[in-house]
Short mmCIF file of C-alpha atoms in Angstrom, two decimals:
data_model
loop_
_atom_site.label_atom_id
_atom_site.label_comp_id
_atom_site.label_asym_id
_atom_site.label_seq_id
_atom_site.Cartn_x
_atom_site.Cartn_y
_atom_site.Cartn_z
CA LEU K 943 0.00 0.00 0.00
CA PRO K 944 2.20 2.87 -1.27
CA VAL K 945 0.77 5.75 0.78
CA THR K 946 2.80 8.92 1.29
CA ASP K 947 2.85 11.87 3.66
CA THR K 948 1.62 14.07 0.83
CA LEU K 949 -1.41 11.84 0.21
CA LEU K 950 -2.41 11.44 3.86
CA LYS K 951 -1.30 14.74 5.40
CA PRO K 952 -4.85 16.22 5.55
CA LEU K 953 -6.12 13.06 7.30
CA LEU K 954 -3.59 12.53 10.11
CA GLU K 955 -4.51 15.48 12.35
CA GLY K 956 -1.13 17.15 11.98
CA LEU K 957 0.99 13.99 12.26
CA THR K 958 3.40 12.59 9.72
CA LEU K 959 3.10 8.95 8.69
CA LYS K 960 6.16 8.13 10.79
CA GLU K 961 4.71 9.89 13.85
CA ALA K 962 1.35 8.14 13.45
CA ILE K 963 3.10 4.76 13.26
CA GLU K 964 5.31 5.53 16.28
CA GLN K 965 2.25 6.57 18.30
CA LYS K 966 0.53 3.31 17.26
CA ARG K 967 -2.38 5.13 15.68
CA LEU K 968 -2.23 3.50 12.24
CA PHE K 969 -3.70 0.05 11.59
CA MET K 970 -3.81 -2.00 8.40
CA CYS K 971 -6.13 -4.79 7.30
CA ASP K 972 -4.85 -6.80 4.33
CA LEU K 973 -7.26 -9.27 2.72
CA GLU K 974 -4.63 -10.87 0.49
CA ILE K 975 -6.06 -14.29 1.41
CA LEU K 976 -8.92 -13.60 -1.02
CA GLU K 977 -6.53 -13.82 -3.99
CA GLY K 978 -7.20 -16.66 -6.41
CA LEU K 979 -10.68 -17.64 -5.19
CA PRO K 980 -13.38 -18.73 -7.63
CA VAL K 981 -16.08 -16.08 -8.04
CA ARG K 982 -19.60 -16.26 -9.48
CA ASP K 983 -19.92 -15.41 -13.19
CA GLN K 984 -20.15 -11.66 -13.86
CA PHE K 985 -19.23 -10.81 -10.27
CA VAL K 986 -16.03 -9.31 -8.85
CA LEU K 987 -14.47 -9.92 -5.45
CA CYS K 988 -11.92 -7.30 -4.39
CA LYS K 989 -8.77 -8.24 -2.48
CA PRO K 990 -8.36 -4.94 -0.66
CA ILE K 991 -5.92 -3.34 1.74
CA GLY K 992 -7.38 -0.84 4.19
CA LEU K 993 -5.53 1.72 6.30
CA PHE K 994 -7.21 3.02 9.46
CA PHE K 995 -6.33 5.93 11.76
CA LEU K 996 -7.16 6.36 15.44
CA ASP K 997 -8.22 10.00 15.64
CA ASN K 998 -8.10 12.42 18.57
CA MET K 999 -11.62 11.35 19.60
CA LYS K 1000 -10.32 7.76 19.98
CA GLN K 1001 -12.40 6.60 17.03
CA LEU K 1002 -10.98 4.33 14.34
CA ARG K 1003 -11.70 5.57 10.83
CA PRO K 1004 -10.62 4.47 7.34
CA ILE K 1005 -8.21 6.85 5.61
CA ALA K 1006 -7.01 4.83 2.60
CA ILE K 1007 -8.29 1.86 0.60
CA GLN K 1008 -6.66 0.03 -2.29
CA LEU K 1009 -9.19 -2.42 -3.72
CA PHE K 1010 -6.73 -4.94 -5.18
CA GLN K 1011 -3.30 -6.14 -4.14
CA LYS K 1012 -1.00 -4.85 -6.89
CA PRO K 1013 -0.77 -1.03 -7.01
CA GLY K 1014 -0.99 0.65 -10.40
CA PRO K 1015 -2.91 3.17 -12.54
CA GLU K 1016 -5.97 0.88 -12.67
CA ASN K 1017 -5.77 0.18 -8.94
CA PRO K 1018 -5.39 3.55 -7.23
CA ILE K 1019 -5.57 4.44 -3.56
CA PHE K 1020 -8.87 6.02 -2.51
CA THR K 1021 -9.16 8.32 0.51
CA PRO K 1022 -11.87 10.45 2.16
CA LEU K 1023 -10.54 13.27 -0.05
CA SER K 1024 -12.13 11.55 -3.05
CA PRO K 1025 -15.67 12.73 -3.93
CA SER K 1026 -17.95 11.67 -1.06
CA LEU K 1027 -20.12 9.22 -3.01
CA THR K 1028 -17.05 7.67 -4.63
CA TRP K 1029 -15.49 7.15 -1.18
CA ALA K 1030 -18.77 5.67 0.07
CA LEU K 1031 -18.85 3.25 -2.88
CA VAL K 1032 -15.23 2.20 -2.32
CA LYS K 1033 -15.98 1.46 1.34
CA MET K 1034 -18.89 -0.72 0.23
CA TRP K 1035 -16.59 -2.72 -2.06
CA TYR K 1036 -14.10 -3.06 0.79
CA ASN K 1037 -16.83 -4.27 3.15
CA ASN K 1038 -18.07 -6.71 0.53
CA ALA K 1039 -14.64 -8.37 0.60
CA ASP K 1040 -14.59 -8.22 4.38
CA ALA K 1041 -18.03 -9.89 4.47
CA ALA K 1042 -16.65 -12.77 2.38
CA TYR K 1043 -13.84 -13.25 4.90
CA HIS K 1044 -16.28 -12.94 7.80
CA GLN K 1045 -18.78 -15.52 6.60
CA ALA K 1046 -16.27 -18.06 5.28
CA LEU K 1047 -13.63 -17.96 8.01
CA THR K 1048 -14.47 -15.86 11.04
CA HIS K 1049 -17.94 -17.38 11.27
CA LEU K 1050 -18.57 -20.64 9.40
CA GLY K 1051 -15.10 -22.11 8.94
CA LEU K 1052 -13.38 -21.36 12.22
CA THR K 1053 -16.32 -21.84 14.57
CA HIS K 1054 -19.04 -24.08 13.07
CA LEU K 1055 -16.99 -26.45 10.91
CA LEU K 1056 -13.83 -26.52 13.00
CA MET K 1057 -15.74 -27.34 16.17
CA GLU K 1058 -17.84 -30.00 14.42
CA GLY K 1059 -14.65 -31.99 13.90
CA VAL K 1060 -13.72 -31.51 17.55
CA THR K 1061 -17.21 -32.62 18.61
CA VAL K 1062 -17.00 -35.84 16.58
CA ALA K 1063 -13.48 -36.58 17.87
CA THR K 1064 -14.65 -36.03 21.45
CA HIS K 1065 -17.62 -38.38 21.14
CA ARG K 1066 -15.46 -40.96 19.38
CA ASN K 1067 -12.66 -41.03 21.96
CA LEU K 1068 -14.05 -39.94 25.33
CA SER K 1069 -16.69 -41.92 27.18
CA GLN K 1070 -19.65 -40.01 28.62
CA SER K 1071 -18.28 -40.68 32.10
CA HIS K 1072 -14.91 -39.09 31.30
CA PRO K 1073 -14.39 -35.81 33.21
CA ILE K 1074 -13.24 -33.92 30.11
CA PHE K 1075 -16.29 -35.13 28.18
CA LYS K 1076 -18.50 -33.79 30.97
CA LEU K 1077 -16.69 -30.46 30.84
CA LEU K 1078 -17.00 -30.07 27.06
CA ALA K 1079 -20.40 -31.62 26.32
CA PRO K 1080 -22.53 -28.52 27.14
CA HIS K 1081 -20.54 -26.56 24.58
CA PHE K 1082 -21.36 -28.99 21.76
CA LEU K 1083 -25.15 -28.75 22.20
CA TYR K 1084 -27.02 -28.73 18.84
CA LEU K 1085 -23.78 -28.05 16.92
CA ILE K 1086 -23.95 -31.00 14.54
CA ALA K 1087 -27.70 -30.49 14.00
CA ILE K 1088 -27.34 -26.79 13.15
CA ASN K 1089 -24.41 -27.51 10.84
CA SER K 1090 -26.34 -30.21 9.02
CA ARG K 1091 -29.29 -27.88 8.49
CA GLY K 1092 -27.05 -24.96 7.56
CA LEU K 1093 -25.09 -26.94 4.99
CA GLU K 1094 -28.37 -28.09 3.45
CA LEU K 1095 -30.05 -24.67 3.23
CA LEU K 1096 -27.34 -22.03 3.23
CA VAL K 1097 -24.18 -23.36 1.59
CA SER K 1098 -25.58 -25.95 -0.81
CA ASP K 1099 -25.54 -25.44 -4.58
CA ASN K 1100 -27.96 -22.60 -5.43
CA GLY K 1101 -28.46 -22.01 -1.72
CA TRP K 1102 -28.29 -18.76 0.25
CA VAL K 1103 -24.55 -18.13 -0.22
CA ASP K 1104 -24.79 -18.74 -3.96
CA LYS K 1105 -27.53 -16.10 -4.16
CA THR K 1106 -26.28 -13.47 -1.73
CA MET K 1107 -22.46 -13.40 -1.92
CA ASN K 1108 -20.07 -12.53 -4.76
CA PHE K 1109 -17.89 -15.62 -4.44
CA GLY K 1110 -20.74 -18.09 -4.06
CA ASN K 1111 -20.50 -21.57 -2.63
CA LYS K 1112 -17.28 -22.60 -4.39
CA GLY K 1113 -15.43 -19.49 -3.31
CA LEU K 1114 -16.64 -19.87 0.25
CA PHE K 1115 -15.29 -23.41 0.60
CA ALA K 1116 -12.04 -22.52 -1.18
CA LEU K 1117 -11.50 -19.71 1.35
CA ILE K 1118 -12.34 -22.01 4.28
CA THR K 1119 -9.70 -24.47 3.04
CA LYS K 1120 -7.12 -21.70 2.69
CA GLY K 1121 -7.78 -20.35 6.16
CA PHE K 1122 -7.93 -23.70 7.87
CA ASN K 1123 -4.54 -24.66 6.47
CA THR K 1124 -2.87 -21.74 8.27
CA TRP K 1125 -4.97 -21.48 11.47
CA ARG K 1126 -3.17 -22.62 14.63
CA MET K 1127 -4.79 -23.47 17.95
CA ASP K 1128 -1.83 -22.06 19.89
CA VAL K 1129 -1.94 -18.73 18.02
CA GLU K 1130 -5.25 -17.74 16.41
CA GLY K 1131 -7.14 -20.10 18.75
CA THR K 1132 -5.56 -18.65 21.89
CA LEU K 1133 -6.82 -15.09 22.34
CA PRO K 1134 -3.77 -13.54 24.08
CA GLU K 1135 -1.44 -15.01 21.44
CA ASP K 1136 -3.72 -13.92 18.60
CA LEU K 1137 -3.75 -10.35 19.94
CA LYS K 1138 0.02 -10.41 20.36
CA LYS K 1139 0.48 -11.55 16.75
CA ARG K 1140 -1.69 -8.65 15.55
CA GLY K 1141 0.03 -6.08 17.78
CA LEU K 1142 -3.08 -5.49 19.88
CA SER K 1143 -2.30 -7.15 23.22
CA ASP K 1144 -1.79 -3.78 24.96
CA THR K 1145 -5.25 -2.45 25.86
CA ASN K 1146 -3.90 1.11 25.68
CA ILE K 1147 -3.50 0.58 21.93
CA LEU K 1148 -6.81 1.09 20.12
CA PRO K 1149 -8.86 1.63 23.32
CA CYS K 1150 -12.12 1.49 21.32
CA TYR K 1151 -11.49 -2.19 20.45
CA HIS K 1152 -14.40 -3.37 22.58
CA PHE K 1153 -14.25 -6.99 21.42
CA ARG K 1154 -10.71 -7.38 22.74
CA ASN K 1155 -11.41 -5.54 25.98
CA ASP K 1156 -14.43 -7.72 26.83
CA ALA K 1157 -13.16 -10.99 25.34
CA LEU K 1158 -10.01 -10.91 27.48
CA LEU K 1159 -12.13 -10.93 30.65
CA LEU K 1160 -14.05 -13.94 29.39
CA TYR K 1161 -10.98 -15.79 28.16
CA GLU K 1162 -9.32 -15.46 31.56
CA ALA K 1163 -12.50 -16.65 33.32
CA ILE K 1164 -12.70 -19.72 31.06
CA LYS K 1165 -8.99 -20.42 31.53
CA LYS K 1166 -9.32 -20.22 35.33
CA TYR K 1167 -12.35 -22.55 35.21
CA VAL K 1168 -10.60 -25.10 32.99
CA ASP K 1169 -7.30 -24.96 34.93
CA SER K 1170 -9.09 -25.71 38.20
CA TYR K 1171 -11.11 -28.53 36.68
CA VAL K 1172 -8.15 -30.19 34.94
CA ASN K 1173 -6.00 -29.97 38.08
CA LEU K 1174 -8.79 -31.58 40.11
CA TYR K 1175 -8.78 -34.74 38.00
CA TYR K 1176 -5.10 -34.95 37.03
CA ARG K 1177 -3.20 -34.50 40.28
CA THR K 1178 -0.08 -36.13 38.83
CA THR K 1179 1.47 -36.26 35.37
CA ASP K 1180 1.35 -40.07 35.50
CA LEU K 1181 -2.45 -39.97 35.65
CA LEU K 1182 -2.55 -37.82 32.54
CA LEU K 1183 -0.06 -39.93 30.60
CA ALA K 1184 -1.92 -43.13 31.51
CA ASP K 1185 -5.30 -41.79 30.35
CA TYR K 1186 -5.54 -43.53 26.97
CA GLU K 1187 -8.87 -41.86 26.17
CA ILE K 1188 -7.44 -38.36 26.42
CA GLN K 1189 -4.28 -39.37 24.55
CA ASN K 1190 -6.30 -40.92 21.70
CA TRP K 1191 -8.44 -37.78 21.61
CA ALA K 1192 -5.34 -35.60 21.32
CA LYS K 1193 -3.99 -37.75 18.48
CA GLU K 1194 -7.21 -37.39 16.52
CA LEU K 1195 -7.24 -33.61 16.92
CA VAL K 1196 -3.93 -33.36 15.02
CA LYS K 1197 -4.37 -36.31 12.65
CA PRO K 1198 -4.73 -35.13 9.02
CA ARG K 1199 -8.35 -35.05 7.88
CA ASN K 1200 -9.58 -38.13 6.05
CA LYS K 1201 -13.21 -38.92 5.26
CA SER K 1202 -12.88 -42.64 5.96
CA GLU K 1203 -10.30 -42.62 8.77
CA GLY K 1204 -11.19 -39.50 10.76
CA GLY K 1205 -8.82 -36.82 11.93
CA VAL K 1206 -9.52 -33.14 12.58
CA GLY K 1207 -6.20 -31.88 11.21
CA ILE K 1208 -5.75 -28.93 13.57
CA LEU K 1209 -2.35 -27.24 13.52
CA GLY K 1210 -0.64 -25.96 16.66
CA VAL K 1211 -2.41 -28.21 19.15
CA PRO K 1212 -0.38 -28.08 22.39
CA GLY K 1213 1.57 -31.33 22.68
CA ASN K 1214 1.03 -32.06 18.98
CA GLY K 1215 -0.97 -35.22 19.66
CA GLU K 1216 0.64 -36.26 22.95
CA ILE K 1217 -0.53 -34.36 26.02
CA THR K 1218 2.22 -34.41 28.65
CA SER K 1219 1.12 -31.67 31.05
CA ASN K 1220 -2.01 -30.22 32.61
CA ASP K 1221 -1.18 -26.88 31.01
CA GLN K 1222 -1.34 -28.41 27.53
CA LEU K 1223 -4.68 -30.08 28.20
CA ALA K 1224 -6.10 -26.92 29.77
CA GLN K 1225 -5.03 -24.78 26.80
CA ILE K 1226 -6.74 -27.16 24.36
CA VAL K 1227 -9.97 -27.27 26.36
CA THR K 1228 -9.94 -23.51 26.94
CA CYS K 1229 -9.64 -22.93 23.19
CA ILE K 1230 -12.58 -25.25 22.48
CA ILE K 1231 -14.90 -23.69 25.06
CA TYR K 1232 -13.86 -20.16 24.04
CA THR K 1233 -14.48 -20.90 20.35
CA CYS K 1234 -17.88 -22.50 20.93
CA SER K 1235 -19.10 -19.65 23.12
CA ILE K 1236 -17.22 -16.34 22.96
CA SER K 1237 -15.79 -16.56 19.44
CA HIS K 1238 -19.04 -17.74 17.87
CA ALA K 1239 -21.20 -15.23 19.74
CA SER K 1240 -19.04 -12.30 18.69
CA THR K 1241 -19.10 -13.31 15.01
CA ASN K 1242 -22.68 -14.58 14.72
CA PHE K 1243 -25.01 -12.35 16.70
CA PRO K 1244 -24.09 -8.98 15.12
CA GLN K 1245 -25.06 -10.28 11.66
CA TYR K 1246 -28.49 -8.68 11.33
CA GLU K 1247 -27.23 -5.27 12.44
CA GLU K 1248 -24.31 -5.53 10.02
CA TYR K 1249 -25.87 -7.07 6.90
CA ALA K 1250 -29.55 -6.08 6.94
CA PHE K 1251 -28.85 -2.59 5.55
CA PRO K 1252 -26.76 -3.52 2.49
CA PRO K 1253 -24.93 -0.17 2.07
CA ASN K 1254 -23.39 -0.76 5.49
CA TYR K 1255 -21.98 -4.26 4.93
CA PRO K 1256 -23.01 -5.69 1.55
CA GLY K 1257 -22.61 -9.41 1.16
CA LEU K 1258 -23.22 -8.90 -2.55
CA MET K 1259 -22.05 -6.14 -4.91
CA ARG K 1260 -22.91 -6.02 -8.62
CA GLY K 1261 -20.98 -4.41 -11.48
CA LYS K 1262 -17.37 -3.27 -11.31
CA PRO K 1263 -15.52 -1.41 -8.55
CA PRO K 1264 -14.38 2.17 -9.27
CA THR K 1265 -10.91 2.82 -10.68
CA ASP K 1266 -10.64 6.64 -10.56
CA PRO K 1267 -10.29 8.37 -7.16
CA ASN K 1268 -11.21 11.72 -8.72
CA ALA K 1269 -14.37 10.63 -10.55
CA THR K 1270 -17.69 11.41 -8.91
CA ALA K 1271 -19.98 8.41 -8.40
CA THR K 1272 -23.73 8.99 -8.51
CA GLU K 1273 -26.47 7.65 -6.26
CA ARG K 1274 -27.78 5.68 -9.25
CA GLU K 1275 -24.40 3.99 -9.72
CA ILE K 1276 -24.33 3.01 -6.05
CA LEU K 1277 -27.87 1.61 -6.16
CA ASP K 1278 -26.99 -0.38 -9.28
CA CYS K 1279 -24.10 -2.01 -7.38
CA LEU K 1280 -26.17 -2.99 -4.34
CA PRO K 1281 -28.36 -6.13 -4.14
CA ASP K 1282 -31.87 -5.96 -5.62
CA ARG K 1283 -34.93 -6.10 -3.36
CA PRO K 1284 -35.50 -9.90 -3.36
CA THR K 1285 -31.82 -10.53 -2.56
CA THR K 1286 -31.88 -7.90 0.18
CA LEU K 1287 -34.95 -9.56 1.69
CA ASP K 1288 -33.16 -12.93 1.57
CA ILE K 1289 -30.20 -11.41 3.40
CA MET K 1290 -32.42 -9.78 6.03
CA ILE K 1291 -34.44 -12.91 6.76
CA VAL K 1292 -31.48 -15.25 7.20
CA THR K 1293 -29.32 -12.84 9.20
CA LYS K 1294 -32.28 -12.07 11.46
CA ILE K 1295 -32.75 -15.79 12.17
CA LEU K 1296 -29.02 -16.31 12.73
CA SER K 1297 -28.87 -13.37 15.14
CA ALA K 1298 -31.52 -14.82 17.46
CA LYS K 1299 -30.40 -16.50 20.68
CA GLY K 1300 -32.48 -19.54 21.58
CA THR K 1301 -30.49 -21.38 24.25
CA LYS K 1302 -29.26 -20.69 27.77
CA SER K 1303 -26.38 -18.37 28.60
CA ILE K 1304 -22.80 -19.51 29.16
CA GLY K 1305 -22.42 -21.31 32.48
CA ASP K 1306 -26.15 -22.10 32.68
CA PHE K 1307 -26.19 -25.53 31.05
CA GLU K 1308 -29.26 -27.10 29.40
CA VAL K 1309 -28.02 -30.55 30.42
CA GLN K 1310 -26.10 -31.10 33.66
CA TYR K 1311 -23.14 -33.44 33.28
CA ILE K 1312 -21.07 -32.55 36.34
CA PHE K 1313 -22.20 -33.91 39.72
CA ASP K 1314 -18.91 -34.42 41.57
CA PRO K 1315 -19.18 -32.03 44.59
CA GLN K 1316 -15.66 -30.66 44.14
CA ALA K 1317 -16.23 -30.10 40.44
CA ARG K 1318 -19.58 -28.45 41.19
CA GLU K 1319 -17.76 -25.90 43.33
CA ILE K 1320 -15.55 -25.07 40.34
CA VAL K 1321 -18.63 -24.62 38.13
CA ASP K 1322 -20.24 -22.36 40.75
CA GLU K 1323 -17.11 -20.22 40.91
CA PHE K 1324 -17.14 -19.94 37.10
CA ARG K 1325 -20.74 -18.73 37.21
CA SER K 1326 -19.83 -16.19 39.88
CA ASP K 1327 -16.97 -14.89 37.71
CA LEU K 1328 -19.32 -14.58 34.73
CA ASN K 1329 -21.80 -12.57 36.80
CA LYS K 1330 -19.03 -10.14 37.77
CA ILE K 1331 -17.94 -9.83 34.14
CA SER K 1332 -21.53 -9.14 33.08
CA LYS K 1333 -21.71 -6.24 35.53
CA THR K 1334 -18.36 -4.89 34.33
CA ILE K 1335 -19.45 -4.98 30.68
CA LYS K 1336 -22.78 -3.31 31.47
CA GLU K 1337 -20.89 -0.52 33.23
CA ARG K 1338 -18.53 -0.17 30.25
CA ASN K 1339 -21.47 0.08 27.87
CA ILE K 1340 -22.87 3.08 29.70
CA HIS K 1341 -19.91 5.04 28.33
CA ARG K 1342 -19.76 3.41 24.88
CA ASN K 1343 -21.51 4.91 21.89
CA PRO K 1344 -22.81 2.66 20.51
CA PRO K 1345 -22.70 0.01 23.25
CA TYR K 1346 -21.03 -3.32 22.52
CA GLU K 1347 -23.34 -5.91 24.06
CA TYR K 1348 -22.42 -9.08 22.19
CA LEU K 1349 -19.99 -10.34 24.85
CA ASP K 1350 -22.16 -9.78 27.90
CA PRO K 1351 -22.26 -13.32 29.40
CA GLU K 1352 -26.04 -13.01 29.68
CA ILE K 1353 -26.19 -12.92 25.87
CA ILE K 1354 -23.53 -15.53 25.02
CA PRO K 1355 -24.81 -19.12 24.58
CA ASN K 1356 -22.76 -22.11 25.72
CA SER K 1357 -22.56 -23.58 22.25
CA ILE K 1358 -22.81 -22.99 18.51
CA SER K 1359 -26.53 -23.62 18.57
CA ILE K 1360 -27.69 -21.32 15.76
#
């Protein structure tokens, strides 16, 4: 993204590019992973790079967008200095690409489909009386059923994705494959490590990043819960090493995927198929519970508010993206790019259904699996921690505009149940 001081000077509130970088006020989102995906006939999927600036009001705003990866005369950099409707249209094309990434990876691939494999491996290797099965089972509720229904209605040939997204069904699954082949449980699946990788572990950087600020509280509560539970049942390393069920489970998590022989094929699983410490087991279980509850809630439940008004976050864009930062787009041109009325209605109906919570909140389990008195005390402490976090988030939201309510524990389900 070849931006210069001259290009961005009016947008950096008196700072140079170097000063904005040093003050950690510039952020970049590069959707290079979208390169090479199949796309529906007569549709275009951008592969954009976006540059964002944290202004003096502590709000993050876009200041530069390049819609494709290779810079050149036909792929210029757009900024808010472009004509206002042109800039609005460019942001829609950027968000269209972001929506493709969101639905394929952030939502479907790395919560629903990833955790379905974990669910099958858990049922295959751990008996219902196993303590780790009892710990995980509430977080698998309805997952396989909702995936089966979703695959049938939403991501089948000529289904919802084929009608409402530029890359269609084939592009969606190609992107899932790409993302899954680089995703690591010990990095992207472990919130503190994921934030560190992205340069966002310091909460003083980008203070308006409400997801991070709330998710860290929940991650630590889940980690504390899992650590206590694992240490209750594995008081010595010998007990852990001798547990053939848990060791077989670990092997299947890392075993390459094969339709006839099983295997989830997850990279970066602590222990790499042989769990030798309580910390390794706890990290794996924490990742699974976090993904089924916190990660899914944060990516699923905002969908109606994001997608239902297509100019905000269009899953589908028609025509061709703009190529001249000085040309003035018209309202008619923008409307011609957006989905037609039947497609918009399709988007609204499905995202409204997906955004509805129909099961109990995290920590309040539909089915009780844990009856050991000592383990029950650990569950009760987890619930107490969640209540405290709920109060903290409600207090934070008083001062947020708009509020960020998706990670209030009262709203988060235990499982991927919708």
